[in-house]
XYZ file of C-alpha atoms in Angstrom:
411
model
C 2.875 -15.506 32.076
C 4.077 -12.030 33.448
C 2.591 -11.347 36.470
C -0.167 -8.491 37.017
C 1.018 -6.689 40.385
C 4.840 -6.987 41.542
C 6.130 -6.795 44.580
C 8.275 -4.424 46.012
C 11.155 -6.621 46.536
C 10.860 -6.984 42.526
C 10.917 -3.625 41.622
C 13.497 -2.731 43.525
C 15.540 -5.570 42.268
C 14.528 -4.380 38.500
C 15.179 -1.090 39.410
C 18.650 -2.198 41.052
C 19.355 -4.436 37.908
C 19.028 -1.166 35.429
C 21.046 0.787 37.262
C 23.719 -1.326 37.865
C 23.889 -2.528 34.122
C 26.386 -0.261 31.783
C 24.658 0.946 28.798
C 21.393 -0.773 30.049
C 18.170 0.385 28.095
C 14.853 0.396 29.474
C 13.740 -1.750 26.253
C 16.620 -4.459 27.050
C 16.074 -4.553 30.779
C 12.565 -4.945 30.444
C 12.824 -7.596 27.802
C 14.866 -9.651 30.520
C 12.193 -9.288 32.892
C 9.443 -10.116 30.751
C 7.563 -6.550 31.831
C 6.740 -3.187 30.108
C 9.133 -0.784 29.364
C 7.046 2.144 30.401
C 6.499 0.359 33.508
C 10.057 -0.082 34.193
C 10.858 3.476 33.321
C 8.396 4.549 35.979
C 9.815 2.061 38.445
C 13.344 3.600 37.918
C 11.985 7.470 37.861
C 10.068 7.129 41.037
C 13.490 5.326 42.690
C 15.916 8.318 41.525
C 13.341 11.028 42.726
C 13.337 9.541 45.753
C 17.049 9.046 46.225
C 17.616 12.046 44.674
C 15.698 13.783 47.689
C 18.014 11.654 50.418
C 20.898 12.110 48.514
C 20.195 15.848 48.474
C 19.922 16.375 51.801
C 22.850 14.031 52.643
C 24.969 15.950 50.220
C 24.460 19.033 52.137
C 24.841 17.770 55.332
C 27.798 16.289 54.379
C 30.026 19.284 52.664
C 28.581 21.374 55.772
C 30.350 18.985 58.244
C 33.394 18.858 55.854
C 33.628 22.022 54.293
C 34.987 24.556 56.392
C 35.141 28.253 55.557
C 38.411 29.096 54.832
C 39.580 32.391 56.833
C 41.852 33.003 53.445
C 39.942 35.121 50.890
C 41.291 33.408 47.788
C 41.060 30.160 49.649
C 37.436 30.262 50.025
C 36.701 31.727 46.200
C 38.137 28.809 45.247
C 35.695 26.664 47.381
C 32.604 28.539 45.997
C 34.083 28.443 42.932
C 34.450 24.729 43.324
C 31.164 24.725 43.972
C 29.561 26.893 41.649
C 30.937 24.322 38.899
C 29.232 21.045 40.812
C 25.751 22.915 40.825
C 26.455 23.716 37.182
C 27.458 20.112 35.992
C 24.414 18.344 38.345
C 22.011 21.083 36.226
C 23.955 20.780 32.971
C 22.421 17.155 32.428
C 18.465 17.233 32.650
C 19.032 20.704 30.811
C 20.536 18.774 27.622
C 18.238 15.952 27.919
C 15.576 18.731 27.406
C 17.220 20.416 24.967
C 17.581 16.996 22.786
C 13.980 16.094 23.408
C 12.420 19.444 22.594
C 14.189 18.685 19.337
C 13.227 15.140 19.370
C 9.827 16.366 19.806
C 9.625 19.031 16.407
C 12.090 16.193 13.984
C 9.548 13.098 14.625
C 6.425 15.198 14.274
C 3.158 13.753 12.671
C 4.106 12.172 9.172
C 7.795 12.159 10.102
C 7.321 9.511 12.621
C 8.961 6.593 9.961
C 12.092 8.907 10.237
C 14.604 6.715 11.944
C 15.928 7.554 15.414
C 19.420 7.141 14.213
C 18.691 9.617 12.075
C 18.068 12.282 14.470
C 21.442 11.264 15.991
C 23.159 11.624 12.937
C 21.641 15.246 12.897
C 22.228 16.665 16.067
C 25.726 14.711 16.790
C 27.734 18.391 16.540
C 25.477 19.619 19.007
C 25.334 16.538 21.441
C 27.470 14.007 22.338
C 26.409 10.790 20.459
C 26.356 8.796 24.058
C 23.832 11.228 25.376
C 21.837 11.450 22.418
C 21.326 7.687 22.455
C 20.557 7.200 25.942
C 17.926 9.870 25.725
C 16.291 8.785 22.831
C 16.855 5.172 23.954
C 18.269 3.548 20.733
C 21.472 1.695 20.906
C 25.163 3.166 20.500
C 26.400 0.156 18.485
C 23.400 -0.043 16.619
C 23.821 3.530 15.393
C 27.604 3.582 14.219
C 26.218 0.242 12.056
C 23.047 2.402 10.500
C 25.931 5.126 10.384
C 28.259 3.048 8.444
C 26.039 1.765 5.464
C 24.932 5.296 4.290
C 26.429 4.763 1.096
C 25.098 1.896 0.159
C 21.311 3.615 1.085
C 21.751 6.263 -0.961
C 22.568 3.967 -3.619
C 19.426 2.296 -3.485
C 17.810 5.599 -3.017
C 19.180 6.728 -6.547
C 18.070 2.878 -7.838
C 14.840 3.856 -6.797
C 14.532 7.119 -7.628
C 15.755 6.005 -11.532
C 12.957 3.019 -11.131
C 9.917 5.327 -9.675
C 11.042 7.324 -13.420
C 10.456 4.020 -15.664
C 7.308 3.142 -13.208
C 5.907 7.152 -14.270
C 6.624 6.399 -17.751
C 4.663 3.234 -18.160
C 2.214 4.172 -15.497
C 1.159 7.658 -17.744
C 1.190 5.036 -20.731
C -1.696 3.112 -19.341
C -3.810 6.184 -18.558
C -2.743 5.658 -14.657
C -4.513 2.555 -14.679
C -1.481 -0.250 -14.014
C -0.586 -1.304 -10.593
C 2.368 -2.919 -9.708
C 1.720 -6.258 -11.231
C 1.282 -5.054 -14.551
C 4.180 -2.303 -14.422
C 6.275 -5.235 -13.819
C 5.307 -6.996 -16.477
C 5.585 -3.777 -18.712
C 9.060 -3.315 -17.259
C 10.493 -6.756 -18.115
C 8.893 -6.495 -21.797
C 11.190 -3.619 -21.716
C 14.569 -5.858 -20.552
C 14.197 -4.579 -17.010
C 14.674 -7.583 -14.603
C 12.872 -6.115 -11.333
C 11.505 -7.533 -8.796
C 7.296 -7.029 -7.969
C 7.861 -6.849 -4.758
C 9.920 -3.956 -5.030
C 7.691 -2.318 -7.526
C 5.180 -2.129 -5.477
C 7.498 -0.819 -2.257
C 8.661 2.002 -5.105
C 5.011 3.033 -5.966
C 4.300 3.503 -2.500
C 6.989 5.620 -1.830
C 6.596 7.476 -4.476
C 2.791 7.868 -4.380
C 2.220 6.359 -7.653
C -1.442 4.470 -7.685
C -3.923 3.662 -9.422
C -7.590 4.589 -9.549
C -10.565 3.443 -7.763
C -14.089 2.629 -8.737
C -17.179 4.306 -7.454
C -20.840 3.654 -7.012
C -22.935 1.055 -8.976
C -25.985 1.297 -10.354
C -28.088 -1.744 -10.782
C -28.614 -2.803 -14.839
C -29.758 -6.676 -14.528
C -33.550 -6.363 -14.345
C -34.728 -9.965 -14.402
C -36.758 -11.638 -16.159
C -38.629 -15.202 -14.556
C -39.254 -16.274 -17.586
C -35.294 -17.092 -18.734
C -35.371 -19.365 -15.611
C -35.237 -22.291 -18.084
C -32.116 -21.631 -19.483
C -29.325 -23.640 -17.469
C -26.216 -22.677 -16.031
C -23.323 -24.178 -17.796
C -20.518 -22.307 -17.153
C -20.732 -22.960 -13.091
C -18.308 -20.144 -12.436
C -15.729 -21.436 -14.736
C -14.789 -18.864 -16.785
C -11.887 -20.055 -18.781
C -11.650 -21.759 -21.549
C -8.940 -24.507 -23.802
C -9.282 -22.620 -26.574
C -10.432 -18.947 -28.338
C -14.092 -18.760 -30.000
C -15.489 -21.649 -27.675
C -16.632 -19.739 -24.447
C -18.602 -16.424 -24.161
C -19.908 -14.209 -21.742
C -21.418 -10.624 -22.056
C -23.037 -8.397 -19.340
C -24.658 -5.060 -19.176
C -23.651 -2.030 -17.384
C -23.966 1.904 -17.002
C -22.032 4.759 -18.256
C -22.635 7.732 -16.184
C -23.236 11.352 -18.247
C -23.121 14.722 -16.510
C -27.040 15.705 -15.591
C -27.696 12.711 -13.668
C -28.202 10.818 -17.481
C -26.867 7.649 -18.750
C -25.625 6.064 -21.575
C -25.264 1.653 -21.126
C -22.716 -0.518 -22.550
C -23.132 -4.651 -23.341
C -20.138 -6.453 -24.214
C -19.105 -10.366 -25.276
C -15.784 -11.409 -24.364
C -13.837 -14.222 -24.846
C -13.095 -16.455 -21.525
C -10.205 -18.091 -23.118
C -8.425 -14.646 -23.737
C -10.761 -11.971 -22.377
C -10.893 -10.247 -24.929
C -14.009 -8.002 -25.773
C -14.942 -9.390 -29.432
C -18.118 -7.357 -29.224
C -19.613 -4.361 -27.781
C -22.504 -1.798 -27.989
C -23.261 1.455 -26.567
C -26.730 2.598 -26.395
C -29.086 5.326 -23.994
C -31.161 2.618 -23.110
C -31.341 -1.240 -22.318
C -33.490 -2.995 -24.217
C -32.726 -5.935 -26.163
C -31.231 -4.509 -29.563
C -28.679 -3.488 -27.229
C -27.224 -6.913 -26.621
C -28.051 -8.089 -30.046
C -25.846 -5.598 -31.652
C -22.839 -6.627 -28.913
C -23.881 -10.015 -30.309
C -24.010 -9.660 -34.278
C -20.479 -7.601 -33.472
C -18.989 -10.805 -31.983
C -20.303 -13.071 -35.025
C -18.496 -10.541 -37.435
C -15.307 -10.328 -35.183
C -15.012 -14.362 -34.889
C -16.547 -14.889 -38.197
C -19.287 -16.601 -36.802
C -20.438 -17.905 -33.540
C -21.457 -21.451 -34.728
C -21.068 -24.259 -31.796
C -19.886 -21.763 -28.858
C -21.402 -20.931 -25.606
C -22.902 -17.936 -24.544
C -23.208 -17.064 -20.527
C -24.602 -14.126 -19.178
C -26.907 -13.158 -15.998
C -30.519 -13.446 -16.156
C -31.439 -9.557 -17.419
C -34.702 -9.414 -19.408
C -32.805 -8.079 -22.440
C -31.195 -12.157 -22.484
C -34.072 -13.604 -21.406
C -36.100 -12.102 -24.287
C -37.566 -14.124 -27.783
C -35.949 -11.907 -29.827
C -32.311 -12.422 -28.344
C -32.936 -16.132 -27.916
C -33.378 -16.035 -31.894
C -30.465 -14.298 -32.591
C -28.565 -17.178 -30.496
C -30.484 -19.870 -32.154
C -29.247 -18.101 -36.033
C -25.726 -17.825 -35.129
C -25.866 -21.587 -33.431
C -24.722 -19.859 -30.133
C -26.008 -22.274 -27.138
C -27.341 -19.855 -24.011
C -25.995 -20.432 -20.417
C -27.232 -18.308 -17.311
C -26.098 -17.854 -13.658
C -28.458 -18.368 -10.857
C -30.924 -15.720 -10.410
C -29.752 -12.841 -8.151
C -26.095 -13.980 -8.077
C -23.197 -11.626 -8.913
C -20.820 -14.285 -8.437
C -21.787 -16.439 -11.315
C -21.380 -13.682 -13.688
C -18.021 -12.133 -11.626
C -15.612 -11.952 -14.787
C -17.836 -10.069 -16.743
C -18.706 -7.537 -13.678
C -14.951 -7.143 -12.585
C -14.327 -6.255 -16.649
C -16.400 -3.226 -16.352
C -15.585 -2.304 -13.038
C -12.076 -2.140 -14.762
C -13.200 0.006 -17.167
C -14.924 2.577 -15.460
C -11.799 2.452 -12.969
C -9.694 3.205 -15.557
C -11.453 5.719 -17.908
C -13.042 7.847 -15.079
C -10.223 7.850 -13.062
C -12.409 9.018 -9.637
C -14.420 11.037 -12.024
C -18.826 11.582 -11.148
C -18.993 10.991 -14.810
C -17.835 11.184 -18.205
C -19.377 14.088 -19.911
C -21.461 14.431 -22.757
C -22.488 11.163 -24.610
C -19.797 12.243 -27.222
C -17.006 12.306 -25.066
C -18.201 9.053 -23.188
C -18.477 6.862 -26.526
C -14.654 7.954 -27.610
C -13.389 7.669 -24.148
C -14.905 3.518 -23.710
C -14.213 2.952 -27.275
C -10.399 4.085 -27.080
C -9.945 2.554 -23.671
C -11.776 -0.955 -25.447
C -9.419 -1.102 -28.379
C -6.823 -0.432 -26.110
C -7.620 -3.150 -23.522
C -7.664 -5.707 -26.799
C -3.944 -4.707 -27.966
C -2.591 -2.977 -25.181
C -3.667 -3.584 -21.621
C -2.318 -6.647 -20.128
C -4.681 -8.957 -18.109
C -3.645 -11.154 -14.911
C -5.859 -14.008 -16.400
C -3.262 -14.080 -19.715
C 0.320 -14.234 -17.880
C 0.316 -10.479 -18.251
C -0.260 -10.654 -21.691
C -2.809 -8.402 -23.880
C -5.426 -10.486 -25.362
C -4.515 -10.359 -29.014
C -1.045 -11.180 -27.745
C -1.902 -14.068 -25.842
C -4.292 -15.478 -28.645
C -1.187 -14.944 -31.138
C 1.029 -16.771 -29.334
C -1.274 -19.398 -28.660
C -2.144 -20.277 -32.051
C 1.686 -19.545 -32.999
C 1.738 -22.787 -30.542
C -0.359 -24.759 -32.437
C 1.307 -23.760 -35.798
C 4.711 -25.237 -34.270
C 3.235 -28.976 -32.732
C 1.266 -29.344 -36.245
C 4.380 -28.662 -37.990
């Protein structure tokens, strides 16, 4: 454990220990001794001030014993002379350290901070020696001339990148700005681009390429008591063996300019996600996700011996939807009452899609422009958008593939 107060034997012995090191660093010395740099620094200050006043006075003692006037003229211009050029040198020091720092001081302003120290080096080298600069800006000689010596190579990978963070634009426009790095690397090695995510990602955020976030929520699950009798099947499983066997649908708001709203239900499938029915409506009662419904039936070509989960919102919980279930031999599931979780997939799908087609906006418009903005950005999602939950895959691609899968073991 470092200690708290130190003597005065130790600092002088630190202080006598930096000093008497070549090419000693604060940052080194105080690693040794297991104490703060800063608090070395000040050790090592307050000794030199202190010497320096001694020494200053013994210096001028000294040449006044030992210097004696010369009763030659050009004997004693020489001396001043002589002299003139020690005061110089003795001043020329803490004048250059200034001059580097107040340099130091404008290069690693504010946002520049990441900009490396050997950097600044590199910079001012013509104007400094390289010795001086380092010491003052207490990086390490050696350490330098190796940064110094693989500039090449960084610029290489700068021009790598730079040629990536172009492919990462192209495909990133191509989603509508929606794809992060996972999915731009999954778009890029569609493409025969062998990349790594990792350095994706590090690309996007030097480049300031991101995507968008989502904004407030309004609530749309009013419940109704009285679906309480319907049981919770799914129990936060949401995936599924197979397409056409697990379904889930949820409810939420499309925001209009005005302070209106139009609301959108959806059914997706948990095996693929994909939305097999939808229905967009300026209210929220239960025709609403009866039509989402009916769609689903005519997308799957019937419904017959599935399972369909949803929260406990009146519009489910209502006679009228229970029939429809009942016709199409859909069996009802529903999360606990007042819990987000057991509906999650469902309520991270929207917040998806409001991420992605308002894009930071308040809202969407006019109800016009709304319905073709969800209904492109829908479509899209089924053939387009790849999802985490599929390998990266779009839905229809995923579901092709896996009956493609099935074709080949029955054959």
């Amino acid at each position: 454990m470092a200690m708290k107060d130190y003597s005065d034997e130790f600092k002088a012995d630190a202080v006598t220990l930096f000093e008497s090191t070549p090419g000693a660093t604060y940052k080194s010395v105080a690693a040794d001794l297991s104490i703060n740099r800063n608090t070395l620094r000040t050790w090592v200050q307050r000794d030199r001030e202190r010497r320096g006043a001694n020494q200053t006075v013994t210096r001028t003692a000294a040449r006044s014993a030992q210097v004696t006037p010369s009763s030659d003229p050009d004997e004693r211009i020489r001396q001043l002379e002589a002299r003139v050029a020690e005061l110089e040198a003795s001043e020329r020091k803490p004048a250059t350290e200034r001059d580097i720092l107040r340099k130091a001081a404008k290069y690693f302003r504010g946002d520049e901070l990441v900009i490396s120290r050997f950097q600044f080096v590199d910079d001012h080298r013509d104007a400094f020696e390289v010795k001086r600069l380092c010491q003052v800006l207490d990086v390490n000689r050696s350490g330098y001339y190796k940064w110094r010596a693989g500039r090449e190579a960084r610029a290489a990978r700068q021009r790598a990148d730079q040629r990536l963070a172009a492919r990462i634009r192209e495909v990133h426009a191509d989603s509508g700005g929606a794809y992060g790095s996972p999915r731009v690397t999954a778009e890029l090695r569609d493409t025969g681009l062998h990349v790594n995510e990792k350095r994706v990602a590090r690309v996007m955020r030097t480049f300031s390429i991101t995507g968008v976030r989502l904004g407030r929520r309004i609530r749309t699950t009013l419940s109704d008591l009285a679906a309480s009798q319907v049981p919770g099947l799914f129990q936060r499983d949401f995936t599924a063996t197979e397409p056409g066997r697990k379904y889930m649908g949820d409810i939420t708001y499309l925001p209009l300019v005005g302070g209106e709203f139009l609301y959108l239900a959806t059914v997706l499938d948990c095996f693929s996600r994909k939305v097999v029915g939808w229905s967009i409506a300026d209210h929220m009662r239960t025709d609403l996700v009866a039509d989402a419904l009916k769609m689903a039936a005519r997308t799957r070509g019937g419904l017959d011996g599935s399972v369909f989960h949803s929260d406990h919102g009146a519009q489910y919980g209502a006679r009228a939807y229970a029939g429809l279930c009942d016709q199409l031999g859909v069996t009802r599931s529903m999360g606990a009452v007042g819990s987000s979780a057991d509906n999650a997939a469902c309520e991270s799908f929207h917040a998806s899609l409001k991420r992605e087609t308002l894009q930071g906006a308040r809202h969407y418009g006019d109800a016009a422009i709304c319905r073709r903005t969800v209904f492109a950005w829908l479509t899209r999602y089924n053939t387009r958008r790849r999802h985490s939950a599929n390998g990266h895959l779009s839905p229809d691609e995923h579901e092709r593939r896996h009956h493609a899968a099935k074709l080949t073991l029955a054959a």
